[in-house]
Structure formats: C-alpha cells, structure tokens
Amino acid sequence: MVAQDYDSQLLESVSVRRRRLRDAVVFGGARQRRGWDERLGKVFGGVVIGAVLCAGCVGWSFGSERVMKEKPGVSGGVTRSPASGVSETPSVGPSSR
C-alpha cells in the first residue's frame, strides 16, 4: 500500500515540475501577467463573437419579417387570413360595388 502511495506522489510531483518548467519556457518570468492578458483576450474575443451572433440573429429576423410581409402581395391576389383560410382578391380592375 505504501509503494502505491509513493508512486502516485512521485508521478504527481513530476507532472507538476514539468508543467512549471513548460510555463517558465513559454511565458518567461512574467507568468502571472501573461496568463491574465491571455484570459482577458479570450474573454474579449468571446464577447465580440457573441455580439456578432446576436447581430446576425437580429438581422436574420428583420430580413425574414420583410420577406414575409412582401410575399402575400406578390402571390397574384391570393392571400391568407387567419379567420377564413384562403380568400381571393381581384388583382386588376375596379371593384364590383
């Protein structure tokens, strides 16, 4: 039992040491400062991506709403009303009243 505990402690200490050496090589002496800078950049990038997605959704909604409003007028005089289903309207000429 003691040997397994020692082995796990040894493996953990080796992994911690490797991570610290890797961070020292990659980031240099200002490890904490660069870490915060990178995190701040990722947060800012996430906010920008979220704003672009929101603007795209709003634009899509606006565009599809305009297309839906224009579509009944182009269909050749047939419009749909929620109460009666399909009704025909004359497309050319005066009304019969």
PDB file of C-alpha atoms in Angstrom:
ATOM      1  CA  MET A   1       0.000   0.000   0.000  1.00  0.00           C
ATOM      2  CA  VAL A   2       2.822   2.389   0.822  1.00  0.00           C
ATOM      3  CA  ALA A   3       4.538   1.710  -2.510  1.00  0.00           C
ATOM      4  CA  GLN A   4       1.434   2.707  -4.491  1.00  0.00           C
ATOM      5  CA  ASP A   5       1.081   5.897  -2.472  1.00  0.00           C
ATOM      6  CA  TYR A   6       4.726   6.736  -3.041  1.00  0.00           C
ATOM      7  CA  ASP A   7       4.385   6.075  -6.770  1.00  0.00           C
ATOM      8  CA  SER A   8       1.354   8.341  -7.109  1.00  0.00           C
ATOM      9  CA  GLN A   9       3.130  11.111  -5.164  1.00  0.00           C
ATOM     10  CA  LEU A  10       6.181  10.749  -7.368  1.00  0.00           C
ATOM     11  CA  LEU A  11       4.143  10.880 -10.588  1.00  0.00           C
ATOM     12  CA  GLU A  12       2.236  13.927  -9.375  1.00  0.00           C
ATOM     13  CA  SER A  13       5.399  15.791  -8.397  1.00  0.00           C
ATOM     14  CA  VAL A  14       6.977  15.012 -11.779  1.00  0.00           C
ATOM     15  CA  SER A  15       3.896  16.306 -13.626  1.00  0.00           C
ATOM     16  CA  VAL A  16       3.878  19.500 -11.520  1.00  0.00           C
ATOM     17  CA  ARG A  17       7.575  20.036 -12.168  1.00  0.00           C
ATOM     18  CA  ARG A  18       7.122  19.530 -15.928  1.00  0.00           C
ATOM     19  CA  ARG A  19       4.217  21.957 -16.026  1.00  0.00           C
ATOM     20  CA  ARG A  20       6.230  24.595 -14.158  1.00  0.00           C
ATOM     21  CA  LEU A  21       9.202  24.155 -16.486  1.00  0.00           C
ATOM     22  CA  ARG A  22       6.959  24.357 -19.546  1.00  0.00           C
ATOM     23  CA  ASP A  23       5.313  27.538 -18.229  1.00  0.00           C
ATOM     24  CA  ALA A  24       8.719  29.052 -17.481  1.00  0.00           C
ATOM     25  CA  VAL A  25       9.925  28.362 -21.018  1.00  0.00           C
ATOM     26  CA  VAL A  26       6.722  29.553 -22.705  1.00  0.00           C
ATOM     27  CA  PHE A  27       5.898  32.581 -20.555  1.00  0.00           C
ATOM     28  CA  GLY A  28       9.233  33.543 -19.034  1.00  0.00           C
ATOM     29  CA  GLY A  29       9.428  35.437 -15.752  1.00  0.00           C
ATOM     30  CA  ALA A  30       6.074  37.238 -16.074  1.00  0.00           C
ATOM     31  CA  ARG A  31       3.976  34.068 -15.912  1.00  0.00           C
ATOM     32  CA  GLN A  32       1.035  35.564 -13.980  1.00  0.00           C
ATOM     33  CA  ARG A  33       0.816  38.766 -16.033  1.00  0.00           C
ATOM     34  CA  ARG A  34       0.754  36.972 -19.362  1.00  0.00           C
ATOM     35  CA  GLY A  35      -1.803  34.499 -18.081  1.00  0.00           C
ATOM     36  CA  TRP A  36      -4.189  37.327 -17.205  1.00  0.00           C
ATOM     37  CA  ASP A  37      -3.552  39.038 -20.531  1.00  0.00           C
ATOM     38  CA  GLU A  38      -4.378  35.861 -22.413  1.00  0.00           C
ATOM     39  CA  ARG A  39      -7.521  35.282 -20.370  1.00  0.00           C
ATOM     40  CA  LEU A  40      -8.645  38.861 -20.922  1.00  0.00           C
ATOM     41  CA  GLY A  41      -8.115  38.455 -24.661  1.00  0.00           C
ATOM     42  CA  LYS A  42     -10.191  35.273 -24.684  1.00  0.00           C
ATOM     43  CA  VAL A  43     -12.997  36.951 -22.747  1.00  0.00           C
ATOM     44  CA  PHE A  44     -12.957  39.921 -25.117  1.00  0.00           C
ATOM     45  CA  GLY A  45     -12.982  37.597 -28.117  1.00  0.00           C
ATOM     46  CA  GLY A  46     -15.943  35.703 -26.662  1.00  0.00           C
ATOM     47  CA  VAL A  47     -17.869  38.937 -26.158  1.00  0.00           C
ATOM     48  CA  VAL A  48     -17.149  40.003 -29.745  1.00  0.00           C
ATOM     49  CA  ILE A  49     -18.264  36.625 -31.119  1.00  0.00           C
ATOM     50  CA  GLY A  50     -21.437  36.787 -29.011  1.00  0.00           C
ATOM     51  CA  ALA A  51     -22.211  40.297 -30.258  1.00  0.00           C
ATOM     52  CA  VAL A  52     -21.717  39.237 -33.881  1.00  0.00           C
ATOM     53  CA  LEU A  53     -24.020  36.245 -33.390  1.00  0.00           C
ATOM     54  CA  CYS A  54     -26.689  38.449 -31.778  1.00  0.00           C
ATOM     55  CA  ALA A  55     -26.453  40.969 -34.610  1.00  0.00           C
ATOM     56  CA  GLY A  56     -26.749  38.147 -37.126  1.00  0.00           C
ATOM     57  CA  CYS A  57     -29.875  36.786 -35.430  1.00  0.00           C
ATOM     58  CA  VAL A  58     -31.473  40.235 -35.328  1.00  0.00           C
ATOM     59  CA  GLY A  59     -30.603  40.818 -38.988  1.00  0.00           C
ATOM     60  CA  TRP A  60     -31.988  37.423 -39.988  1.00  0.00           C
ATOM     61  CA  SER A  61     -35.216  38.120 -38.087  1.00  0.00           C
ATOM     62  CA  PHE A  62     -35.578  41.546 -39.681  1.00  0.00           C
ATOM     63  CA  GLY A  63     -34.916  40.206 -43.158  1.00  0.00           C
ATOM     64  CA  SER A  64     -37.273  37.252 -42.846  1.00  0.00           C
ATOM     65  CA  GLU A  65     -40.007  39.529 -41.478  1.00  0.00           C
ATOM     66  CA  ARG A  66     -39.682  41.831 -44.504  1.00  0.00           C
ATOM     67  CA  VAL A  67     -39.800  38.883 -46.887  1.00  0.00           C
ATOM     68  CA  MET A  68     -42.928  37.516 -45.174  1.00  0.00           C
ATOM     69  CA  LYS A  69     -44.631  40.922 -45.479  1.00  0.00           C
ATOM     70  CA  GLU A  70     -43.774  41.239 -49.182  1.00  0.00           C
ATOM     71  CA  LYS A  71     -44.677  37.665 -50.114  1.00  0.00           C
ATOM     72  CA  PRO A  72     -48.531  37.897 -49.969  1.00  0.00           C
ATOM     73  CA  GLY A  73     -48.597  40.874 -52.358  1.00  0.00           C
ATOM     74  CA  VAL A  74     -46.509  39.056 -54.952  1.00  0.00           C
ATOM     75  CA  SER A  75     -48.544  35.826 -54.915  1.00  0.00           C
ATOM     76  CA  GLY A  76     -51.074  37.019 -57.546  1.00  0.00           C
ATOM     77  CA  GLY A  77     -54.030  38.102 -55.455  1.00  0.00           C
ATOM     78  CA  VAL A  78     -54.357  35.105 -53.156  1.00  0.00           C
ATOM     79  CA  THR A  79     -53.903  35.986 -49.509  1.00  0.00           C
ATOM     80  CA  ARG A  80     -54.305  34.009 -46.357  1.00  0.00           C
ATOM     81  CA  SER A  81     -56.323  35.351 -43.491  1.00  0.00           C
ATOM     82  CA  PRO A  82     -56.246  33.637 -40.108  1.00  0.00           C
ATOM     83  CA  ALA A  83     -60.049  33.543 -39.730  1.00  0.00           C
ATOM     84  CA  SER A  84     -61.177  32.239 -43.114  1.00  0.00           C
ATOM     85  CA  GLY A  85     -58.175  30.450 -44.555  1.00  0.00           C
ATOM     86  CA  VAL A  86     -57.674  31.376 -48.249  1.00  0.00           C
ATOM     87  CA  SER A  87     -59.512  34.271 -49.892  1.00  0.00           C
ATOM     88  CA  GLU A  88     -59.176  35.581 -53.416  1.00  0.00           C
ATOM     89  CA  THR A  89     -58.890  39.270 -54.168  1.00  0.00           C
ATOM     90  CA  PRO A  90     -59.125  40.777 -57.649  1.00  0.00           C
ATOM     91  CA  SER A  91     -55.709  41.703 -58.970  1.00  0.00           C
ATOM     92  CA  VAL A  92     -56.775  44.077 -61.798  1.00  0.00           C
ATOM     93  CA  GLY A  93     -59.829  46.255 -62.370  1.00  0.00           C
ATOM     94  CA  PRO A  94     -62.335  48.192 -60.310  1.00  0.00           C
ATOM     95  CA  SER A  95     -64.320  46.620 -57.519  1.00  0.00           C
ATOM     96  CA  SER A  96     -67.838  45.306 -58.289  1.00  0.00           C
ATOM     97  CA  ARG A  97     -69.583  47.539 -55.726  1.00  0.00           C
TER      98      ARG A  97
END
